[in-house]
PDB file of C-alpha atoms in Angstrom:
ATOM      1  CA  MET E 697      77.422  91.188  85.195  1.00 91.00           C
ATOM      2  CA  ILE E 698      79.699  94.210  85.564  1.00 97.00           C
ATOM      3  CA  SER E 699      78.854  96.951  88.161  1.00 98.00           C
ATOM      4  CA  ILE E 700      80.558 100.311  88.668  1.00 98.00           C
ATOM      5  CA  LEU E 701      80.319 101.918  92.248  1.00 98.00           C
ATOM      6  CA  LEU E 702      80.613 105.710  92.026  1.00 98.00           C
ATOM      7  CA  ALA E 703      80.462 107.739  95.416  1.00 97.00           C
ATOM      8  CA  THR E 704      80.049 111.433  94.933  1.00 97.00           C
ATOM      9  CA  TYR E 705      80.176 114.282  97.544  1.00 96.00           C
ATOM     10  CA  ASN E 706      80.271 117.947  96.033  1.00 96.00           C
ATOM     11  CA  GLY E 707      81.616 116.875  92.805  1.00 95.00           C
ATOM     12  CA  GLU E 708      79.961 119.076  90.290  1.00 96.00           C
ATOM     13  CA  LYS E 709      83.177 120.647  88.997  1.00 96.00           C
ATOM     14  CA  TYR E 710      84.652 117.352  87.409  1.00 97.00           C
ATOM     15  CA  LEU E 711      81.844 114.723  87.526  1.00 98.00           C
ATOM     16  CA  SER E 712      80.585 115.166  84.026  1.00 98.00           C
ATOM     17  CA  GLU E 713      84.084 114.405  82.733  1.00 98.00           C
ATOM     18  CA  GLN E 714      84.220 111.189  84.727  1.00 98.00           C
ATOM     19  CA  LEU E 715      80.850 109.979  83.855  1.00 98.00           C
ATOM     20  CA  ASP E 716      81.789 110.686  80.009  1.00 98.00           C
ATOM     21  CA  SER E 717      84.815 108.765  80.192  1.00 98.00           C
ATOM     22  CA  ILE E 718      82.696 105.832  81.800  1.00 98.00           C
ATOM     23  CA  ILE E 719      80.177 106.085  78.960  1.00 98.00           C
ATOM     24  CA  ALA E 720      83.106 106.071  76.240  1.00 98.00           C
ATOM     25  CA  GLN E 721      84.423 102.681  77.522  1.00 98.00           C
ATOM     26  CA  THR E 722      85.258 100.114  74.827  1.00 98.00           C
ATOM     27  CA  TYR E 723      83.371  97.763  76.927  1.00 97.00           C
ATOM     28  CA  LYS E 724      79.748  98.488  77.139  1.00 97.00           C
ATOM     29  CA  ASP E 725      77.841  95.885  79.058  1.00 97.00           C
ATOM     30  CA  TRP E 726      77.983  97.686  82.641  1.00 98.00           C
ATOM     31  CA  THR E 727      75.673  99.393  85.073  1.00 98.00           C
ATOM     32  CA  LEU E 728      76.770 102.417  87.067  1.00 98.00           C
ATOM     33  CA  TYR E 729      75.345 102.742  90.354  1.00 98.00           C
ATOM     34  CA  ILE E 730      75.841 106.294  92.271  1.00 98.00           C
ATOM     35  CA  HIS E 731      75.495 107.002  96.024  1.00 97.00           C
ATOM     36  CA  ASP E 732      75.743 110.682  96.705  1.00 96.00           C
ATOM     37  CA  ASP E 733      77.043 111.843 100.462  1.00 94.00           C
ATOM     38  CA  GLY E 734      74.788 114.656 100.973  1.00 93.00           C
ATOM     39  CA  SER E 735      76.114 117.081  98.269  1.00 95.00           C
ATOM     40  CA  LYS E 736      75.330 120.751  98.628  1.00 95.00           C
ATOM     41  CA  ASP E 737      76.194 121.754  95.018  1.00 95.00           C
ATOM     42  CA  LYS E 738      74.771 120.656  91.737  1.00 97.00           C
ATOM     43  CA  THR E 739      75.956 117.234  91.846  1.00 97.00           C
ATOM     44  CA  ILE E 740      72.525 115.734  92.147  1.00 97.00           C
ATOM     45  CA  ASP E 741      71.407 117.548  89.227  1.00 97.00           C
ATOM     46  CA  ILE E 742      74.176 116.275  87.121  1.00 98.00           C
ATOM     47  CA  ILE E 743      73.455 112.810  88.187  1.00 98.00           C
ATOM     48  CA  LYS E 744      69.927 113.079  87.487  1.00 97.00           C
ATOM     49  CA  ASN E 745      70.747 114.425  84.082  1.00 98.00           C
ATOM     50  CA  TYR E 746      72.662 111.188  83.298  1.00 98.00           C
ATOM     51  CA  THR E 747      70.131 108.950  84.704  1.00 98.00           C
ATOM     52  CA  ASN E 748      67.431 110.493  82.639  1.00 97.00           C
ATOM     53  CA  GLN E 749      69.385 109.946  79.528  1.00 97.00           C
ATOM     54  CA  TYR E 750      71.004 106.340  80.306  1.00 97.00           C
ATOM     55  CA  LYS E 751      69.164 103.492  81.565  1.00 97.00           C
ATOM     56  CA  ASN E 752      72.438 101.764  82.816  1.00 98.00           C
ATOM     57  CA  ILE E 753      73.297 104.707  85.189  1.00 98.00           C
ATOM     58  CA  ILE E 754      71.248 104.351  88.355  1.00 98.00           C
ATOM     59  CA  TYR E 755      71.226 106.830  91.163  1.00 98.00           C
ATOM     60  CA  LEU E 756      70.634 104.973  94.731  1.00 97.00           C
ATOM     61  CA  GLU E 757      69.182 107.288  97.206  1.00 92.00           C
ATOM     62  CA  ASP E 758      70.138 107.199 100.814  1.00 91.00           C
ATOM     63  CA  ASN E 759      68.436 108.713 103.646  1.00 84.00           C
ATOM     64  CA  GLN E 760      71.793 108.920 106.015  1.00 82.00           C
ATOM     65  CA  LYS E 761      73.883 111.810 104.942  1.00 77.00           C
ATOM     66  CA  HIS E 762      77.687 112.085 104.853  1.00 85.00           C
ATOM     67  CA  ARG E 763      79.135 108.610 105.492  1.00 89.00           C
ATOM     68  CA  GLY E 764      82.379 109.588 104.487  1.00 91.00           C
ATOM     69  CA  PRO E 765      84.018 107.834 101.133  1.00 91.00           C
ATOM     70  CA  ALA E 766      84.779 104.276 102.785  1.00 92.00           C
ATOM     71  CA  GLU E 767      81.273 103.788 104.212  1.00 95.00           C
ATOM     72  CA  SER E 768      79.860 105.153 101.072  1.00 95.00           C
ATOM     73  CA  PHE E 769      81.551 102.570  98.988  1.00 96.00           C
ATOM     74  CA  PHE E 770      80.545  99.714 101.362  1.00 97.00           C
ATOM     75  CA  TRP E 771      77.062 100.874 101.304  1.00 97.00           C
ATOM     76  CA  LEU E 772      76.987 100.493  97.475  1.00 97.00           C
ATOM     77  CA  LEU E 773      78.648  96.863  97.822  1.00 97.00           C
ATOM     78  CA  GLU E 774      75.728  96.055 100.259  1.00 97.00           C
ATOM     79  CA  HIS E 775      72.987  97.348  97.831  1.00 97.00           C
ATOM     80  CA  VAL E 776      74.197  95.980  94.536  1.00 98.00           C
ATOM     81  CA  ASN E 777      74.512  92.297  93.340  1.00 97.00           C
ATOM     82  CA  SER E 778      76.869  91.530  90.566  1.00 97.00           C
ATOM     83  CA  ASP E 779      79.509  89.477  89.483  1.00 97.00           C
ATOM     84  CA  TYR E 780      82.376  92.057  89.358  1.00 98.00           C
ATOM     85  CA  TYR E 781      82.569  95.450  91.039  1.00 98.00           C
ATOM     86  CA  PHE E 782      84.650  98.406  89.731  1.00 98.00           C
ATOM     87  CA  PHE E 783      85.168 101.608  92.099  1.00 98.00           C
ATOM     88  CA  ALA E 784      85.271 105.024  90.580  1.00 98.00           C
ATOM     89  CA  ASP E 785      85.928 108.524  92.084  1.00 97.00           C
ATOM     90  CA  GLN E 786      84.203 111.434  91.011  1.00 97.00           C
ATOM     91  CA  ASP E 787      87.095 113.736  89.669  1.00 95.00           C
ATOM     92  CA  ASP E 788      89.086 111.217  87.710  1.00 97.00           C
ATOM     93  CA  VAL E 789      89.018 110.394  84.027  1.00 98.00           C
ATOM     94  CA  TRP E 790      89.117 106.756  82.873  1.00 98.00           C
ATOM     95  CA  ILE E 791      91.251 105.564  79.769  1.00 98.00           C
ATOM     96  CA  ASP E 792      88.701 104.176  77.195  1.00 97.00           C
ATOM     97  CA  ASN E 793      89.903 100.454  77.407  1.00 98.00           C
ATOM     98  CA  LYS E 794      90.153 100.606  81.709  1.00 98.00           C
ATOM     99  CA  LEU E 795      87.047  98.423  81.982  1.00 98.00           C
ATOM    100  CA  GLU E 796      88.111  95.915  79.119  1.00 98.00           C
ATOM    101  CA  ILE E 797      91.538  95.279  80.323  1.00 98.00           C
ATOM    102  CA  SER E 798      90.710  95.017  84.151  1.00 98.00           C
ATOM    103  CA  LEU E 799      87.698  92.670  83.257  1.00 98.00           C
ATOM    104  CA  GLN E 800      90.005  90.533  81.057  1.00 98.00           C
ATOM    105  CA  THR E 801      92.508  90.152  83.967  1.00 98.00           C
ATOM    106  CA  ILE E 802      90.255  89.220  86.687  1.00 98.00           C
ATOM    107  CA  MET E 803      88.337  86.659  84.621  1.00 98.00           C
ATOM    108  CA  LYS E 804      91.571  85.178  83.572  1.00 97.00           C
ATOM    109  CA  ALA E 805      92.400  85.052  87.136  1.00 97.00           C
ATOM    110  CA  GLU E 806      89.088  83.093  87.811  1.00 97.00           C
ATOM    111  CA  ASP E 807      89.977  80.619  84.849  1.00 97.00           C
ATOM    112  CA  ASP E 808      93.292  80.088  86.632  1.00 97.00           C
ATOM    113  CA  TYR E 809      92.346  80.036  90.362  1.00 96.00           C
ATOM    114  CA  GLY E 810      88.506  79.447  90.596  1.00 96.00           C
ATOM    115  CA  LYS E 811      86.018  81.797  92.246  1.00 93.00           C
ATOM    116  CA  ILE E 812      88.251  82.640  95.228  1.00 98.00           C
ATOM    117  CA  PRO E 813      88.483  86.347  96.528  1.00 98.00           C
ATOM    118  CA  LEU E 814      90.172  88.253  93.564  1.00 98.00           C
ATOM    119  CA  MET E 815      91.268  91.651  92.861  1.00 98.00           C
ATOM    120  CA  ALA E 816      92.822  93.477  90.060  1.00 98.00           C
ATOM    121  CA  PHE E 817      94.084  96.987  90.247  1.00 98.00           C
ATOM    122  CA  SER E 818      96.147  99.150  87.718  1.00 98.00           C
ATOM    123  CA  ASP E 819      98.746 101.941  87.757  1.00 98.00           C
ATOM    124  CA  LEU E 820      97.609 105.597  87.198  1.00 97.00           C
ATOM    125  CA  MET E 821      98.697 108.677  85.373  1.00 97.00           C
ATOM    126  CA  VAL E 822      98.984 111.604  87.998  1.00 96.00           C
ATOM    127  CA  VAL E 823      97.566 114.731  86.346  1.00 96.00           C
ATOM    128  CA  ASP E 824      96.744 118.366  87.737  1.00 95.00           C
ATOM    129  CA  GLN E 825      93.258 119.853  87.430  1.00 93.00           C
ATOM    130  CA  GLN E 826      93.593 120.473  83.753  1.00 94.00           C
ATOM    131  CA  LEU E 827      94.607 116.928  83.176  1.00 95.00           C
ATOM    132  CA  LYS E 828      98.057 117.833  82.469  1.00 96.00           C
ATOM    133  CA  ILE E 829     100.327 114.908  83.017  1.00 96.00           C
ATOM    134  CA  ILE E 830     102.502 115.072  86.065  1.00 95.00           C
ATOM    135  CA  SER E 831     103.598 111.628  86.028  1.00 96.00           C
ATOM    136  CA  SER E 832     102.652 108.901  83.516  1.00 97.00           C
ATOM    137  CA  SER E 833     103.022 106.280  86.426  1.00 97.00           C
ATOM    138  CA  LEU E 834     101.926 106.866  89.905  1.00 96.00           C
ATOM    139  CA  TRP E 835     103.741 103.706  90.887  1.00 96.00           C
ATOM    140  CA  GLU E 836     106.863 105.138  89.638  1.00 94.00           C
ATOM    141  CA  TYR E 837     106.046 108.603  91.201  1.00 92.00           C
ATOM    142  CA  THR E 838     105.553 107.220  94.618  1.00 91.00           C
ATOM    143  CA  LYS E 839     108.028 104.272  94.250  1.00 91.00           C
ATOM    144  CA  ILE E 840     105.223 101.792  94.758  1.00 91.00           C
ATOM    145  CA  ASN E 841     106.409  99.705  92.056  1.00 92.00           C
ATOM    146  CA  LYS E 842     109.330  98.655  94.303  1.00 93.00           C
ATOM    147  CA  VAL E 843     107.019  97.149  97.008  1.00 94.00           C
ATOM    148  CA  LEU E 844     104.112  95.741  94.939  1.00 94.00           C
ATOM    149  CA  LYS E 845     103.913  92.717  96.989  1.00 93.00           C
ATOM    150  CA  PRO E 846     101.199  91.275  99.119  1.00 93.00           C
ATOM    151  CA  LYS E 847     103.335  90.984 102.251  1.00 95.00           C
ATOM    152  CA  TYR E 848     103.873  94.901 102.102  1.00 95.00           C
ATOM    153  CA  LEU E 849      99.839  95.351 102.270  1.00 95.00           C
ATOM    154  CA  LYS E 850     100.108  94.195 105.842  1.00 95.00           C
ATOM    155  CA  CYS E 851     102.294  97.605 106.767  1.00 94.00           C
ATOM    156  CA  LEU E 852     101.386  99.912 103.729  1.00 93.00           C
ATOM    157  CA  ALA E 853      98.261 101.026 101.819  1.00 93.00           C
ATOM    158  CA  LEU E 854      99.407 100.403  98.170  1.00 95.00           C
ATOM    159  CA  VAL E 855      96.190  99.966  96.270  1.00 96.00           C
ATOM    160  CA  THR E 856      94.298 102.952  94.869  1.00 96.00           C
ATOM    161  CA  GLY E 857      90.459 102.457  95.256  1.00 95.00           C
ATOM    162  CA  CYS E 858      89.463 104.066  91.611  1.00 96.00           C
ATOM    163  CA  THR E 859      91.530 101.378  89.826  1.00 98.00           C
ATOM    164  CA  ILE E 860      89.981  98.207  91.699  1.00 98.00           C
ATOM    165  CA  VAL E 861      87.893  95.555  90.372  1.00 98.00           C
ATOM    166  CA  ILE E 862      86.961  92.649  92.594  1.00 98.00           C
ATOM    167  CA  ASN E 863      84.655  89.462  92.000  1.00 98.00           C
ATOM    168  CA  ASP E 864      81.893  88.550  94.094  1.00 97.00           C
ATOM    169  CA  ALA E 865      83.903  86.388  96.540  1.00 98.00           C
ATOM    170  CA  GLY E 866      86.201  89.386  97.287  1.00 98.00           C
ATOM    171  CA  LYS E 867      82.987  91.492  98.109  1.00 98.00           C
ATOM    172  CA  ARG E 868      81.898  89.101 100.526  1.00 97.00           C
ATOM    173  CA  ILE E 869      85.279  88.550 102.479  1.00 97.00           C
ATOM    174  CA  GLY E 870      85.329  92.487 102.265  1.00 97.00           C
ATOM    175  CA  LEU E 871      82.034  93.009 103.994  1.00 97.00           C
ATOM    176  CA  GLU E 872      83.151  90.299 106.660  1.00 96.00           C
ATOM    177  CA  TYR E 873      85.533  92.941 107.906  1.00 95.00           C
ATOM    178  CA  LYS E 874      84.173  96.293 106.696  1.00 94.00           C
ATOM    179  CA  GLU E 875      83.812  97.695 110.486  1.00 94.00           C
ATOM    180  CA  ARG E 876      87.422  97.544 110.625  1.00 93.00           C
ATOM    181  CA  ALA E 877      88.262  99.488 107.539  1.00 93.00           C
ATOM    182  CA  ILE E 878      90.388 102.678 107.519  1.00 90.00           C
ATOM    183  CA  MET E 879      89.667 103.049 103.913  1.00 94.00           C
ATOM    184  CA  HIS E 880      87.533 100.941 101.760  1.00 95.00           C
ATOM    185  CA  ASP E 881      90.499 100.108  99.223  1.00 96.00           C
ATOM    186  CA  SER E 882      93.019  99.162 102.031  1.00 96.00           C
ATOM    187  CA  LEU E 883      90.601  96.803 103.671  1.00 97.00           C
ATOM    188  CA  LEU E 884      89.411  94.925 100.454  1.00 97.00           C
ATOM    189  CA  ALA E 885      93.333  94.726  99.229  1.00 97.00           C
ATOM    190  CA  LEU E 886      94.505  93.399 102.506  1.00 97.00           C
ATOM    191  CA  CYS E 887      91.557  91.037 102.999  1.00 97.00           C
ATOM    192  CA  ILE E 888      91.877  89.624  99.414  1.00 98.00           C
ATOM    193  CA  SER E 889      95.308  88.981  99.556  1.00 97.00           C
ATOM    194  CA  CYS E 890      94.906  87.064 102.887  1.00 96.00           C
ATOM    195  CA  TYR E 891      92.050  84.940 101.455  1.00 97.00           C
ATOM    196  CA  GLY E 892      92.693  84.952  97.658  1.00 98.00           C
ATOM    197  CA  LYS E 893      94.895  86.701  95.101  1.00 97.00           C
ATOM    198  CA  ILE E 894      95.452  90.290  93.991  1.00 97.00           C
ATOM    199  CA  LEU E 895      96.623  91.032  90.470  1.00 97.00           C
ATOM    200  CA  PRO E 896      98.710  94.335  89.625  1.00 97.00           C
ATOM    201  CA  ILE E 897      97.943  95.573  86.062  1.00 98.00           C
ATOM    202  CA  HIS E 898     101.238  97.270  85.033  1.00 97.00           C
ATOM    203  CA  GLN E 899      99.602  99.740  82.762  1.00 97.00           C
ATOM    204  CA  SER E 900      97.984 103.342  83.634  1.00 98.00           C
ATOM    205  CA  LEU E 901      94.355 103.037  82.920  1.00 98.00           C
ATOM    206  CA  ILE E 902      93.222 106.170  84.805  1.00 98.00           C
ATOM    207  CA  LEU E 903      94.062 109.931  84.783  1.00 98.00           C
ATOM    208  CA  TYR E 904      94.204 110.550  88.413  1.00 97.00           C
ATOM    209  CA  ARG E 905      93.364 114.208  89.315  1.00 94.00           C
ATOM    210  CA  GLN E 906      95.380 115.905  91.775  1.00 91.00           C
ATOM    211  CA  HIS E 907      93.833 119.204  93.269  1.00 75.00           C
ATOM    212  CA  SER E 908      93.112 120.760  96.610  1.00 59.00           C
ATOM    213  CA  SER E 909      89.969 119.205  97.465  1.00 54.00           C
ATOM    214  CA  ASN E 910      90.819 115.559  96.848  1.00 52.00           C
ATOM    215  CA  SER E 911      89.522 113.458  99.675  1.00 44.00           C
ATOM    216  CA  VAL E 912      92.636 111.310  99.275  1.00 45.00           C
ATOM    217  CA  GLY E 913      95.494 112.453  97.638  1.00 50.00           C
ATOM    218  CA  ILE E 914      99.076 111.082  96.794  1.00 56.00           C
ATOM    219  CA  LYS E 915     102.194 110.794  98.867  1.00 52.00           C
ATOM    220  CA  LYS E 916     105.787 110.124  97.664  1.00 48.00           C
ATOM    221  CA  TYR E 917     107.520 107.488  99.481  1.00 44.00           C
ATOM    222  CA  ASN E 918     111.046 108.898  98.562  1.00 47.00           C
ATOM    223  CA  GLN E 919     110.711 111.860 100.725  1.00 46.00           C
ATOM    224  CA  SER E 920     114.153 112.920 102.563  1.00 44.00           C
ATOM    225  CA  ILE E 921     115.256 111.638 105.933  1.00 42.00           C
ATOM    226  CA  ILE E 922     114.916 115.158 107.152  1.00 45.00           C
ATOM    227  CA  SER E 923     111.693 115.660 106.251  1.00 52.00           C
ATOM    228  CA  LYS E 924     110.524 112.420 107.509  1.00 49.00           C
ATOM    229  CA  PHE E 925     112.141 113.518 110.832  1.00 46.00           C
ATOM    230  CA  PHE E 926     109.964 116.598 111.198  1.00 49.00           C
ATOM    231  CA  LYS E 927     106.797 114.494 110.380  1.00 68.00           C
ATOM    232  CA  ILE E 928     107.776 111.818 112.898  1.00 73.00           C
ATOM    233  CA  LYS E 929     104.810 112.489 115.232  1.00 73.00           C
ATOM    234  CA  HIS E 930     102.205 112.238 112.272  1.00 75.00           C
ATOM    235  CA  LEU E 931     104.166 109.172 110.923  1.00 79.00           C
ATOM    236  CA  TYR E 932     103.732 107.483 114.443  1.00 80.00           C
ATOM    237  CA  ILE E 933     100.185 108.239 114.613  1.00 84.00           C
ATOM    238  CA  THR E 934      99.646 107.035 111.100  1.00 87.00           C
ATOM    239  CA  ASN E 935     101.546 103.692 111.288  1.00 89.00           C
ATOM    240  CA  LYS E 936      99.856 103.154 114.744  1.00 93.00           C
ATOM    241  CA  LYS E 937      96.452 103.298 113.166  1.00 94.00           C
ATOM    242  CA  TYR E 938      97.560 101.029 110.216  1.00 95.00           C
ATOM    243  CA  TYR E 939      99.261  98.597 112.454  1.00 95.00           C
ATOM    244  CA  LYS E 940      96.067  98.320 114.554  1.00 96.00           C
ATOM    245  CA  PHE E 941      93.937  97.759 111.274  1.00 95.00           C
ATOM    246  CA  SER E 942      96.403  95.230 109.953  1.00 96.00           C
ATOM    247  CA  ASN E 943      96.787  93.344 113.134  1.00 96.00           C
ATOM    248  CA  SER E 944      93.001  92.962 113.429  1.00 95.00           C
ATOM    249  CA  ILE E 945      92.932  91.178 109.980  1.00 95.00           C
ATOM    250  CA  THR E 946      96.322  89.377 109.667  1.00 96.00           C
ATOM    251  CA  SER E 947      97.295  89.161 113.544  1.00 96.00           C
ATOM    252  CA  ILE E 948     100.704  90.755 112.351  1.00 96.00           C
ATOM    253  CA  GLY E 949     102.758  91.215 115.297  1.00 97.00           C
ATOM    254  CA  THR E 950     104.270  94.640 116.201  1.00 96.00           C
ATOM    255  CA  PHE E 951     107.976  93.699 115.402  1.00 96.00           C
ATOM    256  CA  ARG E 952     107.130  92.112 112.233  1.00 97.00           C
ATOM    257  CA  PHE E 953     104.990  95.139 111.098  1.00 96.00           C
ATOM    258  CA  ILE E 954     107.958  97.489 112.080  1.00 95.00           C
ATOM    259  CA  LEU E 955     110.400  95.360 110.079  1.00 96.00           C
ATOM    260  CA  LEU E 956     108.228  95.201 107.008  1.00 95.00           C
ATOM    261  CA  ARG E 957     107.779  98.979 107.284  1.00 93.00           C
ATOM    262  CA  ILE E 958     111.632  99.690 107.515  1.00 93.00           C
ATOM    263  CA  GLU E 959     112.079  97.078 104.610  1.00 95.00           C
ATOM    264  CA  ALA E 960     109.596  98.647 102.267  1.00 93.00           C
ATOM    265  CA  PHE E 961     110.940 102.238 103.203  1.00 89.00           C
ATOM    266  CA  ILE E 962     114.422 100.793 102.169  1.00 92.00           C
ATOM    267  CA  LYS E 963     113.376  99.275  99.000  1.00 90.00           C
ATOM    268  CA  ALA E 964     111.106 102.326  97.841  1.00 88.00           C
ATOM    269  CA  ARG E 965     114.037 104.744  98.681  1.00 83.00           C
ATOM    270  CA  PHE E 966     116.836 102.847  97.116  1.00 81.00           C
TER     271      PHE E 966
END
């Protein structure tokens, strides 16, 4: 059973494009579950239009309003039972074989390693609001490709949530630690890397739209040393927050965290 989890919030502008790209997938045997976080625009109208047309698109109503993206996705995980779980953002566009390639990857991993916690995640094309390509590879654009190793998940959020597929064992270990999450994707990636395996897919399977209302955007890792200096306070707060999160799951020490962070910065820059 394949389930796609989509969290929406005031997404009327791009939501139909995303839903159409999911419907157009080469792999057809899926169910899409949608959680809305209290939208005040026409998002709900769009969702209901699709649920009326497609039996495999299901809107799950939630009495609590505005949980935020991380809690919304965990709410969906708790309310959906499946073999594999994909995550979708409201404003992206999926390449038509995203489901097929990602599913093949994680199913092969289960054949190789058994039903341990598993995650597969892919590269993305960075695009503007009109889907004009900014970069054919987010991993190259942000230099993530140089630090795509499980150990660096202890000091960096490297996995983009909208590219993820996890198996049921991955879901269970993620829900055990959900209260410690900064974001759902970083928590799932770190937990699964500790208790199972994560598998990068070196293909761009999503058009990752960048615009002013993104809940989470992209950052370059090769910023100049001068620009880093002027953002030192923000960097300190961000790294302190991520350290507390990582330490709560991995028990990583402060010194080891700092060394890994420096090592990752050097690798990404040079």
